[in-house]
Amino acid sequence: MSVDQSPYAVPNANLVADSSKDNGISQLPRFSAWGVFFLTLITLGIYYYIWMYKRTKVINTVCNKKIPTGLTNTAISLYIINFLMNIYIGAVGEGVDSSVIMVENIISIVAVILSIIWLYTIRNRLHVIENVSKDSKFWIGGILTFFFSTIYLQYKINQMIDEK
């Protein structure tokens, strides 16, 4: 009896992903844009980074063009450092050295720039996942992304999911 015919042999299984299953935008969680707004407000901006990190993880499993982990880790790290420095400066008060304030300002600016780059990278990957063109109703506008950030992106994600 050959190995292929043995009842004790490992069964042959087709491990190729089912192409009929949608691995696109529907893998992202549908959540209220108002929920994103209020959670970001209540958590003093922490949920903004949680939202972006969770969506990045899903996007990186779905999209061939990955969002660099160095970008995400650096942006989150700088946000945490900036947050802790603000607490320190607030606790010390008037006795804070001006060089500490200058370093905090530089970290804050770099953190904001990296967060904006990260936000637009997510926007770009959403366009790639859904193959969205500029004339599509699912196009995510750059100006609205800048002013409404994660709230607007979640709104557009919900719109894309609802269409499916």
Coordinates of C-alpha atoms in Angstrom, one line a residue:
M1 CA 0.0 0.0 0.0
S2 CA 1.5 3.4 -1.0
V3 CA 1.7 6.4 1.3
D4 CA -1.0 8.3 -0.7
Q5 CA -3.5 5.5 -0.2
S6 CA -2.8 4.9 3.5
P7 CA -5.7 5.7 5.8
Y8 CA -3.2 7.2 8.2
A9 CA -1.6 9.6 5.7
V10 CA -2.1 13.3 6.1
P11 CA -5.1 14.4 4.1
N12 CA -4.6 16.6 1.0
A13 CA -6.2 19.9 1.5
N14 CA -6.5 22.9 -0.8
L15 CA -5.0 25.7 1.3
V16 CA -5.3 28.4 -1.4
A17 CA -7.5 31.2 -0.1
D18 CA -11.1 31.1 -1.4
S19 CA -11.2 33.8 -4.1
S20 CA -14.9 34.2 -3.8
K21 CA -14.4 35.6 -0.2
D22 CA -14.0 39.4 -0.2
N23 CA -10.7 40.4 1.3
G24 CA -11.1 44.0 0.6
I25 CA -12.7 46.9 2.5
S26 CA -15.1 44.6 4.2
Q27 CA -12.3 43.3 6.4
L28 CA -12.2 46.7 8.1
P29 CA -14.6 47.2 11.0
R30 CA -17.7 49.2 10.4
F31 CA -18.0 51.8 13.2
S32 CA -19.9 55.1 13.5
A33 CA -17.9 58.1 12.4
W34 CA -19.6 59.9 15.4
G35 CA -18.2 57.2 17.6
V36 CA -14.7 57.9 16.3
F37 CA -15.2 61.6 17.0
F38 CA -16.5 61.2 20.5
L39 CA -14.0 58.5 21.5
T40 CA -11.1 60.7 20.2
L41 CA -12.5 63.6 22.2
I42 CA -13.1 61.7 25.4
T43 CA -9.7 60.0 25.3
L44 CA -7.8 63.2 24.6
G45 CA -6.7 62.0 21.2
I46 CA -5.5 58.6 22.2
Y47 CA -8.3 56.9 20.3
Y48 CA -7.0 58.6 17.1
Y49 CA -3.9 56.5 17.3
I50 CA -5.8 53.4 18.3
W51 CA -8.0 53.8 15.3
M52 CA -5.1 54.3 12.9
Y53 CA -3.1 51.4 14.4
K54 CA -6.0 48.9 14.2
R55 CA -6.9 49.9 10.6
T56 CA -3.2 49.7 9.6
K57 CA -3.0 46.2 10.9
V58 CA -6.1 45.2 8.8
I59 CA -4.9 47.1 5.7
N60 CA -1.5 45.4 5.9
T61 CA -3.2 42.0 5.8
V62 CA -5.4 42.9 2.8
C63 CA -3.2 45.2 0.7
N64 CA 0.0 44.1 -1.0
K65 CA 1.5 47.6 -0.5
K66 CA 2.1 47.6 3.2
I67 CA 2.1 50.6 5.5
P68 CA 5.6 50.7 7.1
T69 CA 5.7 49.6 10.7
G70 CA 8.5 52.1 11.3
L71 CA 6.1 54.9 10.5
T72 CA 3.4 53.6 12.8
N73 CA 5.8 52.8 15.7
T74 CA 7.6 56.2 15.4
A75 CA 4.4 58.2 15.3
I76 CA 2.9 56.4 18.3
S77 CA 6.2 56.6 20.3
L78 CA 6.5 60.4 19.6
Y79 CA 2.9 60.9 20.6
I80 CA 3.5 59.1 23.9
I81 CA 6.7 61.0 24.6
N82 CA 4.9 64.3 23.8
F83 CA 2.0 63.4 26.0
L84 CA 4.3 62.5 29.0
M85 CA 6.3 65.7 28.5
N86 CA 3.2 67.8 28.5
I87 CA 2.2 66.1 31.8
Y88 CA 5.7 66.9 33.2
I89 CA 5.6 70.5 32.0
G90 CA 2.2 70.9 33.5
A91 CA 3.2 69.4 36.8
V92 CA 6.4 71.5 37.2
G93 CA 4.8 74.7 36.0
E94 CA 6.9 77.8 35.9
G95 CA 10.1 76.1 36.9
V96 CA 10.5 74.2 33.6
D97 CA 13.7 74.9 31.7
S98 CA 13.2 76.5 28.3
S99 CA 15.3 73.8 26.6
V100 CA 12.7 71.2 27.8
I101 CA 9.9 73.2 26.3
M102 CA 11.9 73.6 23.1
V103 CA 12.5 69.8 22.9
E104 CA 8.8 69.2 23.6
N105 CA 7.8 71.6 20.8
I106 CA 10.1 69.9 18.3
I107 CA 8.8 66.4 19.3
S108 CA 5.2 67.7 19.0
I109 CA 5.8 69.1 15.5
V110 CA 7.5 65.9 14.3
A111 CA 4.7 63.8 15.8
V112 CA 2.1 65.8 14.0
I113 CA 3.9 65.6 10.7
L114 CA 4.3 61.8 11.0
S115 CA 0.7 61.4 12.0
I116 CA -0.4 63.3 8.9
I117 CA 1.9 61.2 6.7
W118 CA 0.4 58.0 8.3
L119 CA -3.1 59.3 7.8
Y120 CA -2.6 60.0 4.1
T121 CA -0.8 56.6 3.7
I122 CA -4.0 54.9 5.1
R123 CA -6.0 57.0 2.6
N124 CA -3.8 55.9 -0.2
R125 CA -4.1 52.2 0.7
L126 CA -7.9 52.4 0.9
H127 CA -7.8 53.7 -2.6
V128 CA -5.6 50.8 -3.6
I129 CA -7.7 48.2 -1.9
E130 CA -10.9 49.3 -3.6
N131 CA -9.3 50.5 -6.8
V132 CA -11.0 53.9 -6.5
S133 CA -10.5 56.6 -9.1
K134 CA -11.0 60.3 -8.8
D135 CA -14.4 60.3 -10.5
S136 CA -15.7 57.6 -8.1
K137 CA -18.1 58.4 -5.3
F138 CA -15.8 56.6 -3.0
W139 CA -12.8 58.9 -3.7
I140 CA -11.4 60.1 -0.4
G141 CA -10.7 63.8 -0.7
G142 CA -7.4 65.2 0.4
I143 CA -8.7 68.4 2.0
L144 CA -11.5 66.7 3.9
T145 CA -8.9 64.1 5.1
F146 CA -6.7 66.8 6.4
F147 CA -9.5 68.6 8.3
F148 CA -11.6 65.7 9.5
S149 CA -8.9 62.9 9.5
T150 CA -10.1 59.6 11.0
I151 CA -13.7 60.7 11.2
Y152 CA -13.8 61.3 7.5
L153 CA -11.9 58.1 6.7
Q154 CA -14.3 56.0 8.9
Y155 CA -17.2 57.6 7.1
K156 CA -15.8 56.7 3.7
I157 CA -15.0 53.2 4.9
N158 CA -18.6 52.8 6.1
Q159 CA -19.8 54.1 2.7
M160 CA -17.7 51.5 0.9
I161 CA -18.8 48.7 3.2
D162 CA -22.4 49.6 2.8
E163 CA -22.1 49.5 -1.0
K164 CA -20.9 45.9 -0.9

